[in-house]
Amino acid sequence: MNKIQIGLLILALILAPYTNAVSVGTGQSLEEHKIVKHLNDQYPEAMRLLEKSVNINSGTMNFAGVKAVGMLYKKQFEDIGLTTQWVDGATFNRSGHLLAEYAGNGPKILMIGHLDTVFAQDDEFQKFRPIDERYVAGPGITDMKGGNVIIIEVLRALKAAGTLENLNIKVVMTGDEESSGRPLSQSKAAIIDAAKWADIALGFEDGDSNIKTAVVARRGSVNWKLDVSGRAAHSSQIFSDEVGYGAIFEAARILNEFRTQLAGKGELTFNPGLIAGGTETNLQAKTSTATAFGKNNIVAKDLIVQGGIRALTQEELDNAKTVMYNIVSQNLLHTNATLQIGDGYPPMAPTPGNYQLLELYSQASMSLGYGTVEAVNPRNAGAADISFAASHVEMALDGLGLMGSGGHTKDEVADMDSFRKNMHKAAVLMHRLSVAHEDH
Ligand SMILES: [Zn+2]
């Protein structure tokens, strides 16, 4: 589909969400009613699949565990009728990614999940454990094995209803979301390629773990490193034409200028997190540790700073980089500074397309009787793989997964009420996207 076709599709959906459907009184069409019933009938199986996948440890660096979760889901996709592929992660030092595909006739939708969790093989938090009727504890249950199972069950229900024929689906479940393999050009290739193919990207992360919100925008996050040098000399000669100002005064100038020129601008934040300076410095990047040796009577020769930047749009990030490079280039006498800004998560910008998709999702939620869905404050939306996809599609939305609390801690607990509801919502949304296509 091209831009204009996608625009028409969305317009048709927003103006008349279910004109060609027979209403059954709740705002759902007959077909949607069937899809929801299928999901409800399948629910006990979905719970079992979730339990099984949570009980397989898949900490990012447990390559065998990540692959085992991938193989469990691979079988499910194949049973539904998708073709699958395991992409080995050796070139980026991770386990790999699971891809699944269904070639129907309709809009191209990318569904995003991840197989890995933050819980290593030796972590004491390993098992699925129901707390009561509504809540279940488990490592990675909301982040994001619940979302993965939602993807599978939604596709199963859409297949049973005949809707899948009117959609083109690619699923990418990465094995390194919690700790990206390097180089990023290798580890993110699968998701970027699928996004270039897709019109629409749907992420099934837990967002800010509020069922009333979804993610239309999220800040990008990259790291930077500043190296500063000065002329070592006796401190009695500092400020002279021969010695100049030294590395520490130069670094102080740079950091202060970063703050005065950039702090409080838009959604941009940046933070120097580590600094060491003196006669000699030493940085261990792996442990993020720095040491320095210096004396009060010697002008500082060497200094390093490490920090991060977060920005909401690529433009905001690019502007910040320009300002920072400019500040770094205007060195005090006999000092030198170099700034390296690394790669990381690109921003997921709040585009009109993303808001239109949110509107459709909210309408689906309302017709199911679950109320409206609103946009998450981008500051509360953590990094996720959809950021690598968002700039390549017309519309992107994340936070469609299983909600709960305590993600990335031993207190991770899922609210299973959201498991059922978010399956229903995603299935109805995707059904409507397929129906709108049929109409044109
Ligand atoms: Zn996640």
Tab-separated table of C-alpha atoms and ligand atoms in Angstrom:
chain	number	residue	atom	x	y	z
A	1	MET	CA	0.000	0.000	0.000
A	2	ASN	CA	1.199	3.533	-0.676
A	3	LYS	CA	0.773	6.579	1.542
A	4	ILE	CA	-2.477	7.721	-0.072
A	5	GLN	CA	-4.083	4.282	0.200
A	6	ILE	CA	-3.134	4.041	3.858
A	7	GLY	CA	-4.517	7.532	4.387
A	8	LEU	CA	-7.827	6.555	2.773
A	9	LEU	CA	-7.993	3.384	4.785
A	10	ILE	CA	-7.563	5.258	8.024
A	11	LEU	CA	-10.003	7.973	7.057
A	12	ALA	CA	-12.642	5.378	6.191
A	13	LEU	CA	-12.072	3.631	9.488
A	14	ILE	CA	-12.206	6.737	11.613
A	15	LEU	CA	-15.278	8.208	9.916
A	16	ALA	CA	-17.289	4.978	9.846
A	17	PRO	CA	-15.591	2.281	11.843
A	18	TYR	CA	-17.945	-0.581	11.006
A	19	THR	CA	-20.373	0.561	8.329
A	20	ASN	CA	-20.454	-2.763	6.502
A	21	ALA	CA	-20.916	-4.821	9.617
A	22	VAL	CA	-23.963	-6.123	11.404
A	23	SER	CA	-24.047	-4.722	14.877
A	24	VAL	CA	-24.779	-7.111	17.716
A	25	GLY	CA	-25.550	-4.377	20.186
A	26	THR	CA	-22.168	-3.937	21.824
A	27	GLY	CA	-20.606	-2.017	18.947
A	28	GLN	CA	-18.943	-5.118	17.576
A	29	SER	CA	-19.767	-6.644	14.231
A	30	LEU	CA	-20.882	-10.268	13.996
A	31	GLU	CA	-17.424	-11.267	12.769
A	32	GLU	CA	-15.744	-9.400	15.611
A	33	HIS	CA	-18.068	-11.135	18.019
A	34	LYS	CA	-16.895	-14.491	16.642
A	35	ILE	CA	-13.250	-13.515	16.922
A	36	VAL	CA	-13.736	-12.534	20.571
A	37	LYS	CA	-15.560	-15.787	21.276
A	38	HIS	CA	-12.725	-17.751	19.705
A	39	LEU	CA	-10.210	-15.937	21.929
A	40	ASN	CA	-12.303	-16.722	25.006
A	41	ASP	CA	-12.598	-20.403	24.063
A	42	GLN	CA	-8.854	-20.548	23.514
A	43	TYR	CA	-8.010	-18.671	26.736
A	44	PRO	CA	-7.071	-21.707	28.901
A	45	GLU	CA	-4.615	-22.781	26.169
A	46	ALA	CA	-3.191	-19.261	26.055
A	47	MET	CA	-2.600	-19.403	29.809
A	48	ARG	CA	-0.792	-22.718	29.462
A	49	LEU	CA	1.389	-21.364	26.670
A	50	LEU	CA	2.227	-18.333	28.807
A	51	GLU	CA	3.119	-20.494	31.804
A	52	LYS	CA	5.304	-22.725	29.669
A	53	SER	CA	7.208	-19.830	28.124
A	54	VAL	CA	7.718	-18.006	31.449
A	55	ASN	CA	9.135	-21.207	32.953
A	56	ILE	CA	11.886	-21.366	30.332
A	57	ASN	CA	14.707	-19.058	31.441
A	58	SER	CA	15.560	-16.700	28.591
A	59	GLY	CA	17.887	-14.121	30.080
A	60	THR	CA	19.459	-12.358	27.102
A	61	MET	CA	22.829	-14.109	27.492
A	62	ASN	CA	21.265	-17.570	27.972
A	63	PHE	CA	21.366	-18.277	24.252
A	64	ALA	CA	19.930	-21.801	24.518
A	65	GLY	CA	17.031	-20.571	26.659
A	66	VAL	CA	16.204	-17.710	24.297
A	67	LYS	CA	16.171	-20.146	21.397
A	68	ALA	CA	14.029	-22.639	23.339
A	69	VAL	CA	11.368	-19.956	23.830
A	70	GLY	CA	11.708	-19.163	20.120
A	71	MET	CA	11.160	-22.819	19.205
A	72	LEU	CA	8.085	-23.038	21.435
A	73	TYR	CA	6.513	-20.078	19.611
A	74	LYS	CA	7.767	-21.240	16.206
A	75	LYS	CA	5.675	-24.382	16.523
A	76	GLN	CA	2.601	-22.272	17.417
A	77	PHE	CA	3.039	-20.031	14.363
A	78	GLU	CA	3.427	-23.066	12.113
A	79	ASP	CA	0.271	-24.646	13.559
A	80	ILE	CA	-1.619	-21.458	12.667
A	81	GLY	CA	-0.250	-21.584	9.115
A	82	LEU	CA	2.571	-19.032	9.148
A	83	THR	CA	5.980	-19.708	7.663
A	84	THR	CA	8.815	-19.258	10.115
A	85	GLN	CA	12.538	-18.700	10.216
A	86	TRP	CA	15.138	-18.677	12.988
A	87	VAL	CA	17.803	-16.016	12.358
A	88	ASP	CA	21.006	-17.054	14.087
A	89	GLY	CA	22.585	-14.307	16.219
A	90	ALA	CA	26.259	-15.365	16.035
A	91	THR	CA	27.255	-12.263	14.032
A	92	PHE	CA	26.002	-9.972	16.797
A	93	ASN	CA	26.839	-12.179	19.796
A	94	ARG	CA	23.273	-13.014	20.803
A	95	SER	CA	20.988	-16.035	20.477
A	96	GLY	CA	18.974	-14.918	17.434
A	97	HIS	CA	15.522	-13.795	16.325
A	98	LEU	CA	12.320	-15.628	15.402
A	99	LEU	CA	10.506	-14.482	12.256
A	100	ALA	CA	7.033	-15.573	11.145
A	101	GLU	CA	5.118	-14.559	8.069
A	102	TYR	CA	1.661	-14.828	6.517
A	103	ALA	CA	1.076	-13.630	2.975
A	104	GLY	CA	-2.551	-12.602	2.584
A	105	ASN	CA	-4.042	-9.795	0.552
A	106	GLY	CA	-4.255	-6.567	2.526
A	107	PRO	CA	-2.328	-4.052	4.610
A	108	LYS	CA	1.171	-5.074	5.647
A	109	ILE	CA	1.374	-5.329	9.413
A	110	LEU	CA	4.522	-5.907	11.465
A	111	MET	CA	3.938	-7.385	14.935
A	112	ILE	CA	6.845	-6.997	17.371
A	113	GLY	CA	7.759	-9.140	20.360
A	114	HIS	CA	10.939	-10.252	22.133
A	115	LEU	CA	12.058	-13.613	23.475
A	116	ASP	CA	14.621	-12.477	26.046
A	117	THR	CA	14.224	-11.220	29.607
A	118	VAL	CA	16.484	-9.392	32.085
A	119	PHE	CA	16.609	-12.454	34.364
A	120	ALA	CA	19.837	-14.428	33.973
A	121	GLN	CA	20.068	-18.197	34.338
A	122	ASP	CA	21.323	-17.923	37.934
A	123	ASP	CA	18.660	-15.425	39.040
A	124	GLU	CA	16.490	-16.719	41.874
A	125	PHE	CA	13.336	-15.453	40.131
A	126	GLN	CA	12.527	-18.197	37.592
A	127	LYS	CA	8.942	-19.439	37.807
A	128	PHE	CA	5.362	-18.647	36.892
A	129	ARG	CA	3.433	-18.313	40.144
A	130	PRO	CA	-0.296	-17.433	40.392
A	131	ILE	CA	-0.991	-15.071	43.307
A	132	ASP	CA	-4.779	-15.063	43.146
A	133	GLU	CA	-7.577	-15.185	40.573
A	134	ARG	CA	-6.319	-12.071	38.843
A	135	TYR	CA	-2.564	-11.718	39.370
A	136	VAL	CA	0.353	-13.928	38.356
A	137	ALA	CA	4.029	-13.368	39.182
A	138	GLY	CA	6.779	-14.437	36.797
A	139	PRO	CA	10.092	-13.351	35.270
A	140	GLY	CA	9.380	-11.617	31.981
A	141	ILE	CA	5.646	-12.298	32.204
A	142	THR	CA	4.717	-8.713	31.275
A	143	ASP	CA	8.074	-7.884	29.623
A	144	MET	CA	7.128	-9.521	27.409
A	145	LYS	CA	6.104	-13.155	27.195
A	146	GLY	CA	2.488	-12.090	27.770
A	147	GLY	CA	2.706	-9.820	24.720
A	148	ASN	CA	4.223	-12.638	22.663
A	149	VAL	CA	1.333	-14.957	23.548
A	150	ILE	CA	-1.148	-12.188	22.698
A	151	ILE	CA	0.430	-11.981	19.207
A	152	ILE	CA	0.065	-15.747	18.743
A	153	GLU	CA	-3.511	-15.981	20.039
A	154	VAL	CA	-4.679	-12.969	18.016
A	155	LEU	CA	-3.296	-14.539	14.834
A	156	ARG	CA	-4.893	-17.877	15.719
A	157	ALA	CA	-8.300	-16.226	16.169
A	158	LEU	CA	-7.968	-14.149	12.994
A	159	LYS	CA	-7.054	-17.288	11.061
A	160	ALA	CA	-10.069	-19.158	12.397
A	161	ALA	CA	-12.329	-16.254	11.394
A	162	GLY	CA	-10.909	-16.080	7.866
A	163	THR	CA	-9.584	-12.560	8.491
A	164	LEU	CA	-5.939	-13.471	8.106
A	165	GLU	CA	-6.486	-13.860	4.337
A	166	ASN	CA	-7.051	-10.100	4.218
A	167	LEU	CA	-3.825	-9.207	5.980
A	168	ASN	CA	-0.124	-9.436	5.245
A	169	ILE	CA	1.700	-10.284	8.441
A	170	LYS	CA	5.302	-10.327	9.524
A	171	VAL	CA	6.148	-11.128	13.144
A	172	VAL	CA	9.597	-10.328	14.511
A	173	MET	CA	10.457	-11.621	17.987
A	174	THR	CA	13.962	-10.455	18.785
A	175	GLY	CA	16.300	-12.303	21.124
A	176	ASP	CA	18.194	-9.240	22.334
A	177	GLU	CA	15.722	-6.512	23.249
A	178	GLU	CA	16.935	-6.184	26.824
A	179	SER	CA	20.582	-5.962	25.791
A	180	SER	CA	21.125	-5.296	22.101
A	181	GLY	CA	23.739	-7.316	20.230
A	182	ARG	CA	26.476	-5.324	18.484
A	183	PRO	CA	26.975	-4.053	15.912
A	184	LEU	CA	23.429	-2.670	15.811
A	185	SER	CA	23.579	-2.799	11.997
A	186	GLN	CA	23.569	-6.617	12.383
A	187	SER	CA	21.340	-7.090	15.414
A	188	LYS	CA	18.587	-4.706	14.263
A	189	ALA	CA	18.639	-5.687	10.572
A	190	ALA	CA	15.723	-8.140	10.884
A	191	ILE	CA	13.379	-5.626	12.479
A	192	ILE	CA	14.420	-2.753	10.205
A	193	ASP	CA	13.980	-4.890	7.058
A	194	ALA	CA	10.511	-5.973	8.190
A	195	ALA	CA	9.593	-2.356	9.002
A	196	LYS	CA	10.668	-1.180	5.551
A	197	TRP	CA	8.266	-3.773	4.110
A	198	ALA	CA	5.379	-2.885	6.493
A	199	ASP	CA	2.718	-0.171	6.436
A	200	ILE	CA	1.861	-0.518	10.119
A	201	ALA	CA	3.907	-1.623	13.152
A	202	LEU	CA	2.294	-2.955	16.330
A	203	GLY	CA	4.401	-3.477	19.464
A	204	PHE	CA	3.175	-5.809	22.195
A	205	GLU	CA	5.347	-4.519	25.064
A	206	ASP	CA	3.684	-3.560	28.349
A	207	GLY	CA	4.117	0.212	27.725
A	208	ASP	CA	3.677	2.061	30.995
A	209	SER	CA	1.631	-0.921	32.234
A	210	ASN	CA	-1.639	0.974	32.181
A	211	ILE	CA	-4.408	-0.628	30.130
A	212	LYS	CA	-5.850	2.821	29.394
A	213	THR	CA	-2.755	3.983	27.518
A	214	ALA	CA	-0.671	3.006	24.502
A	215	VAL	CA	2.625	4.318	23.159
A	216	VAL	CA	2.596	6.682	20.143
A	217	ALA	CA	5.983	8.253	20.901
A	218	ARG	CA	9.051	7.407	22.847
A	219	ARG	CA	12.346	9.179	23.223
A	220	GLY	CA	15.468	7.862	21.593
A	221	SER	CA	18.489	7.258	23.774
A	222	VAL	CA	22.153	7.472	22.754
A	223	ASN	CA	25.418	7.701	24.681
A	224	TRP	CA	28.278	10.162	24.339
A	225	LYS	CA	31.887	10.356	25.442
A	226	LEU	CA	33.977	13.482	25.837
A	227	ASP	CA	37.788	13.376	25.887
A	228	VAL	CA	39.604	16.530	26.959
A	229	SER	CA	43.312	17.228	27.087
A	230	GLY	CA	45.434	20.111	28.326
A	231	ARG	CA	49.074	21.021	28.728
A	232	ALA	CA	50.581	19.566	31.920
A	233	ALA	CA	52.718	22.156	33.771
A	234	HIS	CA	53.321	23.568	37.207
A	235	SER	CA	50.120	25.082	38.514
A	236	SER	CA	51.824	28.415	39.174
A	237	GLN	CA	51.848	28.958	35.358
A	238	ILE	CA	48.138	28.231	34.720
A	239	PHE	CA	46.343	30.944	32.672
A	240	SER	CA	49.658	31.978	31.080
A	241	ASP	CA	50.143	32.109	27.272
A	242	GLU	CA	52.412	29.068	27.436
A	243	VAL	CA	50.262	26.783	29.622
A	244	GLY	CA	46.659	27.854	29.095
A	245	TYR	CA	43.759	26.521	31.171
A	246	GLY	CA	44.155	22.745	31.492
A	247	ALA	CA	41.757	19.899	30.854
A	248	ILE	CA	39.558	20.355	33.904
A	249	PHE	CA	38.658	24.009	33.265
A	250	GLU	CA	37.979	23.141	29.627
A	251	ALA	CA	35.650	20.291	30.622
A	252	ALA	CA	33.890	22.577	33.098
A	253	ARG	CA	33.360	25.134	30.313
A	254	ILE	CA	31.950	22.502	27.960
A	255	LEU	CA	29.552	20.932	30.465
A	256	ASN	CA	28.325	24.299	31.660
A	257	GLU	CA	27.692	25.403	28.067
A	258	PHE	CA	25.797	22.157	27.362
A	259	ARG	CA	23.544	22.999	30.292
A	260	THR	CA	23.006	26.685	29.534
A	261	GLN	CA	22.411	26.165	25.814
A	262	LEU	CA	20.353	22.958	25.861
A	263	ALA	CA	18.710	22.312	29.247
A	264	GLY	CA	14.931	22.687	29.290
A	265	LYS	CA	14.589	22.683	25.484
A	266	GLY	CA	11.631	20.576	24.305
A	267	GLU	CA	11.694	16.955	25.428
A	268	LEU	CA	15.488	16.810	25.310
A	269	THR	CA	17.442	15.642	28.335
A	270	PHE	CA	21.128	14.815	28.623
A	271	ASN	CA	23.177	13.687	31.544
A	272	PRO	CA	26.892	13.443	32.250
A	273	GLY	CA	27.042	10.273	34.349
A	274	LEU	CA	30.763	9.749	34.897
A	275	ILE	CA	33.786	12.067	35.016
A	276	ALA	CA	37.461	11.652	35.841
A	277	GLY	CA	40.315	14.103	35.286
A	278	GLY	CA	43.869	14.881	36.354
A	279	THR	CA	47.398	14.086	35.224
A	280	GLU	CA	46.354	10.633	34.113
A	281	THR	CA	42.975	8.950	33.691
A	282	ASN	CA	41.899	5.436	32.935
A	283	LEU	CA	38.478	4.252	31.807
A	284	GLN	CA	37.180	0.685	31.937
A	285	ALA	CA	34.220	0.831	29.586
A	286	LYS	CA	32.961	-2.660	30.474
A	287	THR	CA	32.447	-1.885	34.134
A	288	SER	CA	31.805	1.819	33.571
A	289	THR	CA	34.608	2.601	36.000
A	290	ALA	CA	37.120	5.444	35.750
A	291	THR	CA	40.190	6.256	37.820
A	292	ALA	CA	42.299	9.396	37.885
A	293	PHE	CA	45.584	10.544	39.351
A	294	GLY	CA	46.364	14.228	39.788
A	295	LYS	CA	48.054	16.775	42.018
A	296	ASN	CA	46.973	20.186	43.234
A	297	ASN	CA	50.122	21.777	41.866
A	298	ILE	CA	49.917	20.272	38.349
A	299	VAL	CA	47.682	21.604	35.568
A	300	ALA	CA	45.342	18.786	34.493
A	301	LYS	CA	46.379	16.998	31.328
A	302	ASP	CA	43.627	14.465	30.812
A	303	LEU	CA	39.879	14.129	31.397
A	304	ILE	CA	36.987	11.920	30.332
A	305	VAL	CA	33.230	12.283	30.668
A	306	GLN	CA	30.552	9.747	29.754
A	307	GLY	CA	26.916	10.614	29.391
A	308	GLY	CA	23.599	9.980	27.645
A	309	ILE	CA	21.052	12.004	25.656
A	310	ARG	CA	17.336	11.386	25.178
A	311	ALA	CA	15.299	13.114	22.468
A	312	LEU	CA	11.739	12.762	21.154
A	313	THR	CA	12.438	13.314	17.467
A	314	GLN	CA	15.392	12.803	15.159
A	315	GLU	CA	15.377	16.553	14.529
A	316	GLU	CA	15.632	17.317	18.230
A	317	LEU	CA	18.534	14.870	18.520
A	318	ASP	CA	20.298	16.249	15.435
A	319	ASN	CA	19.953	19.833	16.705
A	320	ALA	CA	21.383	18.864	20.075
A	321	LYS	CA	24.334	17.145	18.401
A	322	THR	CA	25.103	20.248	16.322
A	323	VAL	CA	25.043	22.492	19.386
A	324	MET	CA	27.219	20.085	21.380
A	325	TYR	CA	29.840	19.654	18.654
A	326	ASN	CA	29.990	23.420	18.276
A	327	ILE	CA	30.546	23.959	22.008
A	328	VAL	CA	33.242	21.289	22.080
A	329	SER	CA	35.137	22.902	19.189
A	330	GLN	CA	35.656	26.279	20.895
A	331	ASN	CA	38.544	25.245	23.122
A	332	LEU	CA	40.197	27.330	25.803
A	333	LEU	CA	43.887	28.093	25.218
A	334	HIS	CA	46.115	24.982	24.896
A	335	THR	CA	43.270	22.520	25.396
A	336	ASN	CA	41.652	20.064	23.054
A	337	ALA	CA	38.347	18.229	23.220
A	338	THR	CA	36.659	15.520	21.160
A	339	LEU	CA	33.070	14.408	21.501
A	340	GLN	CA	31.884	11.021	20.266
A	341	ILE	CA	28.137	10.437	20.097
A	342	GLY	CA	27.353	6.741	19.742
A	343	ASP	CA	24.418	4.838	18.324
A	344	GLY	CA	21.525	3.563	20.376
A	345	TYR	CA	17.758	3.696	20.256
A	346	PRO	CA	16.397	6.165	17.672
A	347	PRO	CA	13.405	8.259	18.724
A	348	MET	CA	9.853	7.104	17.960
A	349	ALA	CA	8.413	10.473	16.967
A	350	PRO	CA	4.745	11.332	17.675
A	351	THR	CA	3.503	11.330	14.055
A	352	PRO	CA	-0.116	11.983	12.945
A	353	GLY	CA	-0.202	8.381	11.631
A	354	ASN	CA	0.620	7.038	15.095
A	355	TYR	CA	-2.181	9.120	16.615
A	356	GLN	CA	-4.626	7.859	13.952
A	357	LEU	CA	-3.722	4.281	14.784
A	358	LEU	CA	-4.215	5.051	18.482
A	359	GLU	CA	-7.655	6.435	17.633
A	360	LEU	CA	-8.577	3.185	15.866
A	361	TYR	CA	-7.302	1.157	18.795
A	362	SER	CA	-9.284	3.320	21.190
A	363	GLN	CA	-12.436	2.811	19.098
A	364	ALA	CA	-11.871	-0.945	19.166
A	365	SER	CA	-11.497	-0.776	22.942
A	366	MET	CA	-14.650	1.292	23.326
A	367	SER	CA	-16.767	-1.020	21.197
A	368	LEU	CA	-15.628	-3.912	23.388
A	369	GLY	CA	-16.784	-1.939	26.435
A	370	TYR	CA	-13.240	-1.362	27.749
A	371	GLY	CA	-13.187	2.445	27.512
A	372	THR	CA	-10.883	4.779	25.644
A	373	VAL	CA	-7.126	4.381	25.224
A	374	GLU	CA	-4.893	7.432	25.437
A	375	ALA	CA	-1.300	8.265	24.603
A	376	VAL	CA	1.408	7.559	27.200
A	377	ASN	CA	3.591	10.461	28.222
A	378	PRO	CA	6.741	9.692	26.170
A	379	ARG	CA	8.877	10.282	29.263
A	380	ASN	CA	7.228	7.245	30.876
A	381	ALA	CA	7.752	4.965	27.879
A	382	GLY	CA	10.974	2.986	28.119
A	383	ALA	CA	13.107	2.009	25.142
A	384	ALA	CA	11.794	-0.803	22.922
A	385	ASP	CA	12.460	-2.399	19.564
A	386	ILE	CA	9.591	-0.544	17.883
A	387	SER	CA	11.855	2.526	17.916
A	388	PHE	CA	13.922	0.874	15.171
A	389	ALA	CA	10.758	0.283	13.109
A	390	ALA	CA	8.738	3.472	13.652
A	391	SER	CA	10.469	5.751	11.156
A	392	HIS	CA	9.984	3.192	8.339
A	393	VAL	CA	6.175	2.753	8.627
A	394	GLU	CA	3.126	4.977	8.143
A	395	MET	CA	1.761	4.197	11.585
A	396	ALA	CA	3.176	2.628	14.726
A	397	LEU	CA	1.706	1.842	18.130
A	398	ASP	CA	3.213	0.036	21.112
A	399	GLY	CA	2.022	-1.016	24.547
A	400	LEU	CA	-0.548	-3.563	23.339
A	401	GLY	CA	0.775	-6.330	25.581
A	402	LEU	CA	0.083	-7.866	28.984
A	403	MET	CA	0.067	-5.203	31.704
A	404	GLY	CA	1.213	-5.428	35.308
A	405	SER	CA	3.856	-3.989	37.598
A	406	GLY	CA	7.415	-4.454	38.762
A	407	GLY	CA	8.979	-5.087	35.338
A	408	HIS	CA	12.756	-5.784	35.441
A	409	THR	CA	12.522	-6.665	39.170
A	410	LYS	CA	11.783	-9.801	41.173
A	411	ASP	CA	8.351	-8.276	41.858
A	412	GLU	CA	7.170	-8.545	38.253
A	413	VAL	CA	3.446	-9.335	38.410
A	414	ALA	CA	0.916	-9.533	35.576
A	415	ASP	CA	-2.674	-8.357	35.742
A	416	MET	CA	-4.382	-11.166	33.818
A	417	ASP	CA	-7.497	-9.047	33.316
A	418	SER	CA	-5.421	-7.144	30.745
A	419	PHE	CA	-4.332	-10.386	29.043
A	420	ARG	CA	-7.843	-11.192	27.865
A	421	LYS	CA	-8.851	-7.592	27.133
A	422	ASN	CA	-5.740	-6.714	25.154
A	423	MET	CA	-6.121	-9.880	23.045
A	424	HIS	CA	-9.653	-8.767	22.217
A	425	LYS	CA	-8.563	-5.193	21.446
A	426	ALA	CA	-5.683	-6.119	19.145
A	427	ALA	CA	-7.774	-8.709	17.300
A	428	VAL	CA	-10.646	-6.276	16.703
A	429	LEU	CA	-8.193	-3.562	15.591
A	430	MET	CA	-6.546	-5.904	13.090
A	431	HIS	CA	-9.885	-7.174	11.854
A	432	ARG	CA	-10.983	-3.592	11.158
A	433	LEU	CA	-7.753	-2.862	9.305
A	434	SER	CA	-8.456	-5.883	7.082
A	435	VAL	CA	-12.112	-4.940	6.525
A	436	ALA	CA	-11.246	-1.372	5.547
A	437	HIS	CA	-8.918	-2.750	2.923
A	438	GLU	CA	-11.681	-4.989	1.495
A	439	ASP	CA	-13.896	-1.921	1.025
A	440	HIS	CA	-11.470	-0.150	-1.293
B	1	ZN	ZN	10.490	-5.562	26.797
